[in-house]
PDB file of C-alpha atoms and ligand atoms in Angstrom:
ATOM      1  CA  UNK A   1      11.936  -4.184  -4.352  1.00  0.00           C
ATOM      2  CA  UNK A   2      13.547  -1.225  -6.046  1.00  0.00           C
ATOM      3  CA  UNK A   3      10.174   0.283  -6.997  1.00  0.00           C
ATOM      4  CA  UNK A   4       9.465   0.476  -3.258  1.00  0.00           C
ATOM      5  CA  UNK A   5      12.890   1.828  -2.367  1.00  0.00           C
ATOM      6  CA  UNK A   6      12.221   4.687  -4.773  1.00  0.00           C
ATOM      7  CA  UNK A   7       8.859   5.328  -3.105  1.00  0.00           C
ATOM      8  CA  UNK A   8       9.840   5.063   0.580  1.00  0.00           C
ATOM      9  CA  UNK A   9       9.606   8.207   2.682  1.00  0.00           C
ATOM     10  CA  UNK A  10      10.438   8.242   6.373  1.00  0.00           C
ATOM     11  CA  UNK A  11       9.083  10.648   8.971  1.00  0.00           C
ATOM     12  CA  UNK A  12      10.153  11.174  12.553  1.00  0.00           C
ATOM     13  CA  UNK A  13       6.810  10.305  14.146  1.00  0.00           C
ATOM     14  CA  UNK A  14       3.278   9.047  13.484  1.00  0.00           C
ATOM     15  CA  UNK A  15       2.081  12.657  13.722  1.00  0.00           C
ATOM     16  CA  UNK A  16       4.566  13.672  11.017  1.00  0.00           C
ATOM     17  CA  UNK A  17       3.363  10.783   8.822  1.00  0.00           C
ATOM     18  CA  UNK A  18      -0.214  12.022   9.323  1.00  0.00           C
ATOM     19  CA  UNK A  19       0.717  15.616   8.480  1.00  0.00           C
ATOM     20  CA  UNK A  20       2.548  14.461   5.336  1.00  0.00           C
ATOM     21  CA  UNK A  21      -0.475  12.400   4.320  1.00  0.00           C
ATOM     22  CA  UNK A  22      -2.827  15.350   4.641  1.00  0.00           C
ATOM     23  CA  UNK A  23      -0.475  17.505   2.561  1.00  0.00           C
ATOM     24  CA  UNK A  24      -0.439  14.831  -0.141  1.00  0.00           C
ATOM     25  CA  UNK A  25      -4.216  14.303   0.028  1.00  0.00           C
ATOM     26  CA  UNK A  26      -4.830  18.043  -0.341  1.00  0.00           C
ATOM     27  CA  UNK A  27      -2.847  18.061  -3.587  1.00  0.00           C
ATOM     28  CA  UNK A  28      -4.295  14.805  -4.964  1.00  0.00           C
ATOM     29  CA  UNK A  29      -7.839  15.856  -4.091  1.00  0.00           C
ATOM     30  CA  UNK A  30      -7.452  19.214  -5.887  1.00  0.00           C
ATOM     31  CA  UNK A  31      -5.947  17.526  -8.967  1.00  0.00           C
ATOM     32  CA  UNK A  32      -8.672  14.873  -9.177  1.00  0.00           C
ATOM     33  CA  UNK A  33     -11.511  17.371  -8.691  1.00  0.00           C
ATOM     34  CA  UNK A  34     -10.036  19.666 -11.349  1.00  0.00           C
ATOM     35  CA  UNK A  35      -9.707  16.766 -13.806  1.00  0.00           C
ATOM     36  CA  UNK A  36     -12.831  14.700 -13.100  1.00  0.00           C
ATOM     37  CA  UNK A  37     -15.021  16.595 -10.626  1.00  0.00           C
ATOM     38  CA  UNK A  38     -14.655  14.145  -7.713  1.00  0.00           C
ATOM     39  CA  UNK A  39     -12.002  12.426  -5.588  1.00  0.00           C
ATOM     40  CA  UNK A  40     -12.162   8.701  -4.853  1.00  0.00           C
ATOM     41  CA  UNK A  41     -10.414   7.662  -1.639  1.00  0.00           C
ATOM     42  CA  UNK A  42     -10.161   4.117  -0.335  1.00  0.00           C
ATOM     43  CA  UNK A  43      -9.426   3.553   3.340  1.00  0.00           C
ATOM     44  CA  UNK A  44      -7.960   0.470   4.995  1.00  0.00           C
ATOM     45  CA  UNK A  45      -8.562  -0.820   8.505  1.00  0.00           C
ATOM     46  CA  UNK A  46      -6.027  -1.097  11.295  1.00  0.00           C
ATOM     47  CA  UNK A  47      -4.205   2.014  12.470  1.00  0.00           C
ATOM     48  CA  UNK A  48      -4.719   4.134   9.326  1.00  0.00           C
ATOM     49  CA  UNK A  49      -7.940   6.015  10.246  1.00  0.00           C
ATOM     50  CA  UNK A  50      -6.468   7.109  13.594  1.00  0.00           C
ATOM     51  CA  UNK A  51      -3.205   8.236  11.946  1.00  0.00           C
ATOM     52  CA  UNK A  52      -5.287  10.544   9.738  1.00  0.00           C
ATOM     53  CA  UNK A  53      -7.869  11.498  12.340  1.00  0.00           C
ATOM     54  CA  UNK A  54      -5.260  12.425  14.948  1.00  0.00           C
ATOM     55  CA  UNK A  55      -3.401  14.754  12.583  1.00  0.00           C
ATOM     56  CA  UNK A  56      -6.204  16.722  10.958  1.00  0.00           C
ATOM     57  CA  UNK A  57      -4.885  20.058   9.685  1.00  0.00           C
ATOM     58  CA  UNK A  58      -6.263  23.150  11.393  1.00  0.00           C
ATOM     59  CA  UNK A  59      -6.950  24.631   7.964  1.00  0.00           C
ATOM     60  CA  UNK A  60      -7.237  22.979   4.571  1.00  0.00           C
ATOM     61  CA  UNK A  61      -8.464  23.832   1.092  1.00  0.00           C
ATOM     62  CA  UNK A  62      -9.794  20.268   0.586  1.00  0.00           C
ATOM     63  CA  UNK A  63     -13.314  20.218  -0.895  1.00  0.00           C
ATOM     64  CA  UNK A  64     -14.725  17.271   1.063  1.00  0.00           C
ATOM     65  CA  UNK A  65     -18.092  17.683  -0.680  1.00  0.00           C
ATOM     66  CA  UNK A  66     -16.487  16.108  -3.767  1.00  0.00           C
ATOM     67  CA  UNK A  67     -15.068  13.068  -1.933  1.00  0.00           C
ATOM     68  CA  UNK A  68     -16.225   9.493  -2.497  1.00  0.00           C
ATOM     69  CA  UNK A  69     -15.019   7.172   0.264  1.00  0.00           C
ATOM     70  CA  UNK A  70     -14.658   3.414  -0.102  1.00  0.00           C
ATOM     71  CA  UNK A  71     -13.015   0.639   1.897  1.00  0.00           C
ATOM     72  CA  UNK A  72     -10.124  -1.349   0.427  1.00  0.00           C
ATOM     73  CA  UNK A  73     -11.200  -4.188   2.666  1.00  0.00           C
ATOM     74  CA  UNK A  74     -13.971  -4.689   5.185  1.00  0.00           C
ATOM     75  CA  UNK A  75     -14.908  -7.281   7.722  1.00  0.00           C
ATOM     76  CA  UNK A  76     -18.292  -9.027   7.344  1.00  0.00           C
ATOM     77  CA  UNK A  77     -19.787  -7.645  10.537  1.00  0.00           C
ATOM     78  CA  UNK A  78     -22.451  -5.073  11.398  1.00  0.00           C
ATOM     79  CA  UNK A  79     -21.439  -1.453  10.806  1.00  0.00           C
ATOM     80  CA  UNK A  80     -21.449  -0.711  14.526  1.00  0.00           C
ATOM     81  CA  UNK A  81     -19.510  -3.883  15.465  1.00  0.00           C
ATOM     82  CA  UNK A  82     -16.144  -3.403  17.201  1.00  0.00           C
ATOM     83  CA  UNK A  83     -14.406  -5.183  14.272  1.00  0.00           C
ATOM     84  CA  UNK A  84     -15.960  -3.023  11.526  1.00  0.00           C
ATOM     85  CA  UNK A  85     -13.429  -1.004   9.523  1.00  0.00           C
ATOM     86  CA  UNK A  86     -16.172   1.495   8.727  1.00  0.00           C
ATOM     87  CA  UNK A  87     -17.137   1.763  12.392  1.00  0.00           C
ATOM     88  CA  UNK A  88     -13.507   2.456  13.327  1.00  0.00           C
ATOM     89  CA  UNK A  89     -13.000   4.918  10.452  1.00  0.00           C
ATOM     90  CA  UNK A  90     -16.211   6.757  11.309  1.00  0.00           C
ATOM     91  CA  UNK A  91     -15.168   7.231  14.906  1.00  0.00           C
ATOM     92  CA  UNK A  92     -11.500   8.046  14.330  1.00  0.00           C
ATOM     93  CA  UNK A  93     -11.806  10.074  11.118  1.00  0.00           C
ATOM     94  CA  UNK A  94     -15.049  10.504   9.190  1.00  0.00           C
ATOM     95  CA  UNK A  95     -17.061  11.999  12.053  1.00  0.00           C
ATOM     96  CA  UNK A  96     -14.408  14.748  12.215  1.00  0.00           C
ATOM     97  CA  UNK A  97     -14.701  15.634   8.511  1.00  0.00           C
ATOM     98  CA  UNK A  98     -17.464  17.454   6.624  1.00  0.00           C
ATOM     99  CA  UNK A  99     -18.158  14.284   4.616  1.00  0.00           C
ATOM    100  CA  UNK A 100     -21.837  13.413   4.083  1.00  0.00           C
ATOM    101  CA  UNK A 101     -22.635   9.810   5.156  1.00  0.00           C
ATOM    102  CA  UNK A 102     -24.159   9.252   1.693  1.00  0.00           C
ATOM    103  CA  UNK A 103     -20.752   9.497  -0.001  1.00  0.00           C
ATOM    104  CA  UNK A 104     -19.255   6.724   2.142  1.00  0.00           C
ATOM    105  CA  UNK A 105     -19.666   3.309   0.501  1.00  0.00           C
ATOM    106  CA  UNK A 106     -20.055   0.773   3.305  1.00  0.00           C
ATOM    107  CA  UNK A 107     -20.497  -2.971   3.081  1.00  0.00           C
ATOM    108  CA  UNK A 108     -24.203  -3.840   2.726  1.00  0.00           C
ATOM    109  CA  UNK A 109     -25.144  -4.822   6.310  1.00  0.00           C
ATOM    110  CA  UNK A 110     -27.994  -7.003   5.003  1.00  0.00           C
ATOM    111  CA  UNK A 111     -25.419  -9.256   3.303  1.00  0.00           C
ATOM    112  CA  UNK A 112     -22.860  -9.847   6.047  1.00  0.00           C
ATOM    113  CA  UNK A 113     -23.902 -13.497   6.378  1.00  0.00           C
ATOM    114  CA  UNK A 114     -23.483 -14.022   2.636  1.00  0.00           C
ATOM    115  CA  UNK A 115     -19.916 -12.809   1.965  1.00  0.00           C
ATOM    116  CA  UNK A 116     -19.983 -13.723  -1.717  1.00  0.00           C
ATOM    117  CA  UNK A 117     -23.063 -11.557  -2.252  1.00  0.00           C
ATOM    118  CA  UNK A 118     -21.498  -8.825  -0.102  1.00  0.00           C
ATOM    119  CA  UNK A 119     -18.439  -8.828  -2.383  1.00  0.00           C
ATOM    120  CA  UNK A 120     -20.597  -8.659  -5.559  1.00  0.00           C
ATOM    121  CA  UNK A 121     -22.634  -5.793  -4.115  1.00  0.00           C
ATOM    122  CA  UNK A 122     -19.466  -3.931  -3.186  1.00  0.00           C
ATOM    123  CA  UNK A 123     -17.894  -4.542  -6.587  1.00  0.00           C
ATOM    124  CA  UNK A 124     -20.944  -2.896  -8.210  1.00  0.00           C
ATOM    125  CA  UNK A 125     -20.599   0.127  -5.916  1.00  0.00           C
ATOM    126  CA  UNK A 126     -16.874   0.377  -6.587  1.00  0.00           C
ATOM    127  CA  UNK A 127     -17.424   0.168 -10.345  1.00  0.00           C
ATOM    128  CA  UNK A 128     -20.026   2.950 -10.179  1.00  0.00           C
ATOM    129  CA  UNK A 129     -18.019   5.273  -7.930  1.00  0.00           C
ATOM    130  CA  UNK A 130     -14.522   4.767  -9.377  1.00  0.00           C
ATOM    131  CA  UNK A 131     -14.879   4.524 -13.144  1.00  0.00           C
ATOM    132  CA  UNK A 132     -12.334   2.716 -15.292  1.00  0.00           C
ATOM    133  CA  UNK A 133     -10.332   5.093 -17.520  1.00  0.00           C
ATOM    134  CA  UNK A 134      -7.232   5.548 -19.674  1.00  0.00           C
ATOM    135  CA  UNK A 135      -7.374   2.051 -21.144  1.00  0.00           C
ATOM    136  CA  UNK A 136      -7.358   0.395 -17.707  1.00  0.00           C
ATOM    137  CA  UNK A 137     -10.374  -1.882 -17.322  1.00  0.00           C
ATOM    138  CA  UNK A 138     -10.460  -1.898 -13.501  1.00  0.00           C
ATOM    139  CA  UNK A 139     -12.080   0.786 -11.328  1.00  0.00           C
ATOM    140  CA  UNK A 140      -9.546   3.581 -10.684  1.00  0.00           C
ATOM    141  CA  UNK A 141      -9.105   4.857  -7.125  1.00  0.00           C
ATOM    142  CA  UNK A 142      -7.511   8.321  -6.860  1.00  0.00           C
ATOM    143  CA  UNK A 143      -5.938   7.747  -3.429  1.00  0.00           C
ATOM    144  CA  UNK A 144      -5.701   4.176  -2.217  1.00  0.00           C
ATOM    145  CA  UNK A 145      -4.592   4.250   1.423  1.00  0.00           C
ATOM    146  CA  UNK A 146      -3.129   0.917   2.452  1.00  0.00           C
ATOM    147  CA  UNK A 147      -1.784  -0.666   5.607  1.00  0.00           C
ATOM    148  CA  UNK A 148       0.605  -3.589   5.858  1.00  0.00           C
ATOM    149  CA  UNK A 149       0.614  -6.378   8.422  1.00  0.00           C
ATOM    150  CA  UNK A 150       3.835  -7.766   9.919  1.00  0.00           C
ATOM    151  CA  UNK A 151       3.465 -10.798   7.576  1.00  0.00           C
ATOM    152  CA  UNK A 152       3.410  -8.510   4.522  1.00  0.00           C
ATOM    153  CA  UNK A 153      -0.354  -8.669   3.866  1.00  0.00           C
ATOM    154  CA  UNK A 154      -2.275  -5.683   2.589  1.00  0.00           C
ATOM    155  CA  UNK A 155      -6.066  -5.313   2.435  1.00  0.00           C
ATOM    156  CA  UNK A 156      -7.169  -8.914   3.131  1.00  0.00           C
ATOM    157  CA  UNK A 157      -4.609 -10.350   0.701  1.00  0.00           C
ATOM    158  CA  UNK A 158      -2.436 -12.704   2.736  1.00  0.00           C
ATOM    159  CA  UNK A 159       0.842 -14.442   1.816  1.00  0.00           C
ATOM    160  CA  UNK A 160       0.308 -17.663  -0.148  1.00  0.00           C
ATOM    161  CA  UNK A 161      -3.481 -17.206  -0.444  1.00  0.00           C
ATOM    162  CA  UNK A 162      -5.282 -18.066  -3.705  1.00  0.00           C
ATOM    163  CA  UNK A 163      -6.865 -14.583  -3.741  1.00  0.00           C
ATOM    164  CA  UNK A 164      -3.493 -13.130  -4.746  1.00  0.00           C
ATOM    165  CA  UNK A 165      -4.075 -14.500  -8.252  1.00  0.00           C
ATOM    166  CA  UNK A 166      -7.608 -13.206  -8.865  1.00  0.00           C
ATOM    167  CA  UNK A 167      -7.706 -11.320 -12.165  1.00  0.00           C
ATOM    168  CA  UNK A 168     -11.357 -11.166 -13.197  1.00  0.00           C
ATOM    169  CA  UNK A 169     -12.972  -9.605 -10.150  1.00  0.00           C
ATOM    170  CA  UNK A 170     -12.464  -6.293  -8.361  1.00  0.00           C
ATOM    171  CA  UNK A 171     -13.839  -7.326  -4.972  1.00  0.00           C
ATOM    172  CA  UNK A 172     -13.790 -10.848  -3.539  1.00  0.00           C
ATOM    173  CA  UNK A 173     -14.632 -12.500  -0.235  1.00  0.00           C
ATOM    174  CA  UNK A 174     -12.396 -14.497   2.090  1.00  0.00           C
ATOM    175  CA  UNK A 175     -13.583 -16.841   4.816  1.00  0.00           C
ATOM    176  CA  UNK A 176     -10.198 -17.981   6.144  1.00  0.00           C
ATOM    177  CA  UNK A 177      -8.406 -14.732   6.923  1.00  0.00           C
ATOM    178  CA  UNK A 178      -5.482 -15.498   9.263  1.00  0.00           C
ATOM    179  CA  UNK A 179      -6.064 -12.081  10.861  1.00  0.00           C
ATOM    180  CA  UNK A 180      -9.399 -12.163  12.692  1.00  0.00           C
ATOM    181  CA  UNK A 181     -12.230 -11.836  11.953  1.00  0.00           C
ATOM    182  CA  UNK A 182     -11.971 -14.614   9.345  1.00  0.00           C
ATOM    183  CA  UNK A 183     -14.751 -13.459   6.995  1.00  0.00           C
ATOM    184  CA  UNK A 184     -14.120 -10.313   4.967  1.00  0.00           C
ATOM    185  CA  UNK A 185     -14.331  -8.717   1.539  1.00  0.00           C
ATOM    186  CA  UNK A 186     -11.306  -7.181  -0.158  1.00  0.00           C
ATOM    187  CA  UNK A 187     -10.144  -5.359  -3.267  1.00  0.00           C
ATOM    188  CA  UNK A 188      -8.022  -7.527  -5.577  1.00  0.00           C
ATOM    189  CA  UNK A 189      -4.675  -6.788  -7.257  1.00  0.00           C
ATOM    190  CA  UNK A 190      -6.216  -5.519 -10.529  1.00  0.00           C
ATOM    191  CA  UNK A 191      -7.857  -2.694  -8.512  1.00  0.00           C
ATOM    192  CA  UNK A 192      -4.780  -2.020  -6.376  1.00  0.00           C
ATOM    193  CA  UNK A 193      -2.601  -1.728  -9.463  1.00  0.00           C
ATOM    194  CA  UNK A 194      -5.125   0.440 -11.314  1.00  0.00           C
ATOM    195  CA  UNK A 195      -4.906   3.123  -8.590  1.00  0.00           C
ATOM    196  CA  UNK A 196      -3.788   6.592  -9.602  1.00  0.00           C
ATOM    197  CA  UNK A 197      -1.948   6.789  -6.268  1.00  0.00           C
ATOM    198  CA  UNK A 198      -1.291   3.901  -3.877  1.00  0.00           C
ATOM    199  CA  UNK A 199      -0.067   5.079  -0.489  1.00  0.00           C
ATOM    200  CA  UNK A 200       1.132   2.640   2.166  1.00  0.00           C
ATOM    201  CA  UNK A 201       1.087   3.934   5.714  1.00  0.00           C
ATOM    202  CA  UNK A 202       3.264   1.848   8.040  1.00  0.00           C
ATOM    203  CA  UNK A 203       3.979   2.906  11.581  1.00  0.00           C
ATOM    204  CA  UNK A 204       5.383   1.130  14.604  1.00  0.00           C
ATOM    205  CA  UNK A 205       8.312  -1.160  15.275  1.00  0.00           C
ATOM    206  CA  UNK A 206       6.305  -4.344  14.582  1.00  0.00           C
ATOM    207  CA  UNK A 207       6.592  -3.397  10.874  1.00  0.00           C
ATOM    208  CA  UNK A 208      10.388  -2.900  10.930  1.00  0.00           C
ATOM    209  CA  UNK A 209      11.372  -6.492  10.054  1.00  0.00           C
ATOM    210  CA  UNK A 210       8.990  -6.748   7.119  1.00  0.00           C
ATOM    211  CA  UNK A 211       9.949  -3.291   5.826  1.00  0.00           C
ATOM    212  CA  UNK A 212      13.589  -4.419   5.899  1.00  0.00           C
ATOM    213  CA  UNK A 213      12.719  -7.699   4.146  1.00  0.00           C
ATOM    214  CA  UNK A 214      10.729  -5.940   1.415  1.00  0.00           C
ATOM    215  CA  UNK A 215      13.013  -2.980   0.721  1.00  0.00           C
ATOM    216  CA  UNK A 216      16.522  -4.222   1.513  1.00  0.00           C
ATOM    217  CA  UNK A 217      16.070  -7.920   0.716  1.00  0.00           C
ATOM    218  CA  UNK A 218      13.447  -7.496  -2.058  1.00  0.00           C
ATOM    219  CA  UNK A 219      11.184 -10.271  -0.744  1.00  0.00           C
ATOM    220  CA  UNK A 220       8.014 -11.019  -2.674  1.00  0.00           C
ATOM    221  CA  UNK A 221       5.110 -10.576  -0.242  1.00  0.00           C
ATOM    222  CA  UNK A 222       1.604  -9.288  -1.116  1.00  0.00           C
ATOM    223  CA  UNK A 223       2.338  -5.638  -0.210  1.00  0.00           C
ATOM    224  CA  UNK A 224       5.405  -5.673  -2.476  1.00  0.00           C
ATOM    225  CA  UNK A 225       3.179  -6.606  -5.420  1.00  0.00           C
ATOM    226  CA  UNK A 226       1.362  -3.265  -5.301  1.00  0.00           C
ATOM    227  CA  UNK A 227       2.907  -1.451  -8.235  1.00  0.00           C
ATOM    228  CA  UNK A 228       0.346   0.781  -9.966  1.00  0.00           C
ATOM    229  CA  UNK A 229       0.500   0.378 -13.745  1.00  0.00           C
ATOM    230  CA  UNK A 230      -0.174   4.025 -14.567  1.00  0.00           C
ATOM    231  CA  UNK A 231      -0.083   5.448 -11.073  1.00  0.00           C
ATOM    232  CA  UNK A 232       2.285   6.538  -8.358  1.00  0.00           C
ATOM    233  CA  UNK A 233       3.387   4.553  -5.323  1.00  0.00           C
ATOM    234  CA  UNK A 234       4.259   5.959  -1.898  1.00  0.00           C
ATOM    235  CA  UNK A 235       5.394   4.206   1.264  1.00  0.00           C
ATOM    236  CA  UNK A 236       5.094   6.473   4.309  1.00  0.00           C
ATOM    237  CA  UNK A 237       7.060   5.109   7.299  1.00  0.00           C
ATOM    238  CA  UNK A 238       7.590   6.433  10.775  1.00  0.00           C
ATOM    239  CA  UNK A 239      11.053   6.132  12.386  1.00  0.00           C
ATOM    240  CA  UNK A 240      10.342   2.838  14.236  1.00  0.00           C
ATOM    241  CA  UNK A 241       8.988   1.186  11.055  1.00  0.00           C
ATOM    242  CA  UNK A 242      12.074   2.379   9.123  1.00  0.00           C
ATOM    243  CA  UNK A 243      14.523   1.480  11.914  1.00  0.00           C
ATOM    244  CA  UNK A 244      15.865  -1.746  10.365  1.00  0.00           C
ATOM    245  CA  UNK A 245      16.388  -0.367   6.866  1.00  0.00           C
ATOM    246  CA  UNK A 246      19.921  -0.321   5.560  1.00  0.00           C
ATOM    247  CA  UNK A 247      19.050   1.446   2.311  1.00  0.00           C
ATOM    248  CA  UNK A 248      18.206   5.161   2.524  1.00  0.00           C
ATOM    249  CA  UNK A 249      14.658   6.523   2.354  1.00  0.00           C
ATOM    250  CA  UNK A 250      13.464   9.731   0.719  1.00  0.00           C
ATOM    251  CA  UNK A 251      12.445  12.971   2.380  1.00  0.00           C
ATOM    252  CA  UNK A 252       8.872  13.978   1.609  1.00  0.00           C
ATOM    253  CA  UNK A 253       8.362  17.365  -0.025  1.00  0.00           C
ATOM    254  CA  UNK A 254       5.563  18.396  -2.309  1.00  0.00           C
TER     255      UNK A 254
HETATM  256  O1  6PG B 301      -8.985  -4.849   7.770  1.00  0.00           O
HETATM  257  C1  6PG B 301      -7.814  -5.013   7.999  1.00  0.00           C
HETATM  258  O2  6PG B 301      -7.418  -5.803   8.842  1.00  0.00           O
HETATM  259  C2  6PG B 301      -6.833  -4.179   7.254  1.00  0.00           C
HETATM  260  O3  6PG B 301      -7.279  -3.448   6.202  1.00  0.00           O
HETATM  261  C3  6PG B 301      -5.426  -4.690   7.171  1.00  0.00           C
HETATM  262  O4  6PG B 301      -4.945  -4.968   5.896  1.00  0.00           O
HETATM  263  C4  6PG B 301      -4.572  -3.623   7.861  1.00  0.00           C
HETATM  264  O5  6PG B 301      -4.490  -2.458   7.065  1.00  0.00           O
HETATM  265  C5  6PG B 301      -3.184  -4.144   8.170  1.00  0.00           C
HETATM  266  O6  6PG B 301      -3.301  -5.341   8.891  1.00  0.00           O
HETATM  267  C6  6PG B 301      -2.374  -3.139   8.968  1.00  0.00           C
HETATM  268  O7  6PG B 301      -2.980  -2.900  10.191  1.00  0.00           O
HETATM  269  P1  6PG B 301      -2.280  -1.942  11.263  1.00  0.00           P
HETATM  270  O8  6PG B 301      -2.221  -0.589  10.623  1.00  0.00           O
HETATM  271  O9  6PG B 301      -3.213  -1.939  12.442  1.00  0.00           O
HETATM  272  O10 6PG B 301      -0.975  -2.537  11.551  1.00  0.00           O
END
């Protein structure tokens, strides 16, 4: 997809990806706080929280007191369960930041056995924390941090799944996720494409084939459909993830 080719940055290592991400987040956070008074960040599960948590800058001007943290997808499990995205993010990242627990929007643990209600509850939180703006009717995330699976999924939006076509809801539930655990809630494409900045973070050689298929061969998989309407797209790759690309990537500079 040429929109991805023009957004693909490669870095020599996971640590360099993490350092680049923090540099970008520092700028985006300052811009959002100056414009609107707060910064809305959405985290994904998988390796992302550790990539950020392992590369925290020694010094930063980021005003974490103005952050609002959400999850782009979450598994329907207790917050302290080994499969919880929040649990993993807390341990790998949030506990290392001066972010008050109150600003982190978790799944409602009372609703984990009722995924439809959990999705509705989360949609209401998302709508309150990330207001629609600029003629876009979906909630607007300032920095949407996404991962991609080797099959091209992002959030809990899997290839061929009916959830790819949802237009009227911001958060939906899934009970047949091919990646375990099977029951989750996830942002939908209207929210992904309303983001002010959508930033994919892909590291490791198990991503190399799919990165090649998306960027060189322009295959249509869920991750390739993230194309923010009024926002900016970034794909941050480490060298192993970029190793099968034939087309060139960009060098990240602010
Ligand atoms: O809850 C989840 O399972 C994720 O949000 C999922 O979409 C993840 O981001 C990708 O599968 C990439 O995971 P890795 O970074 O671990 O490869």
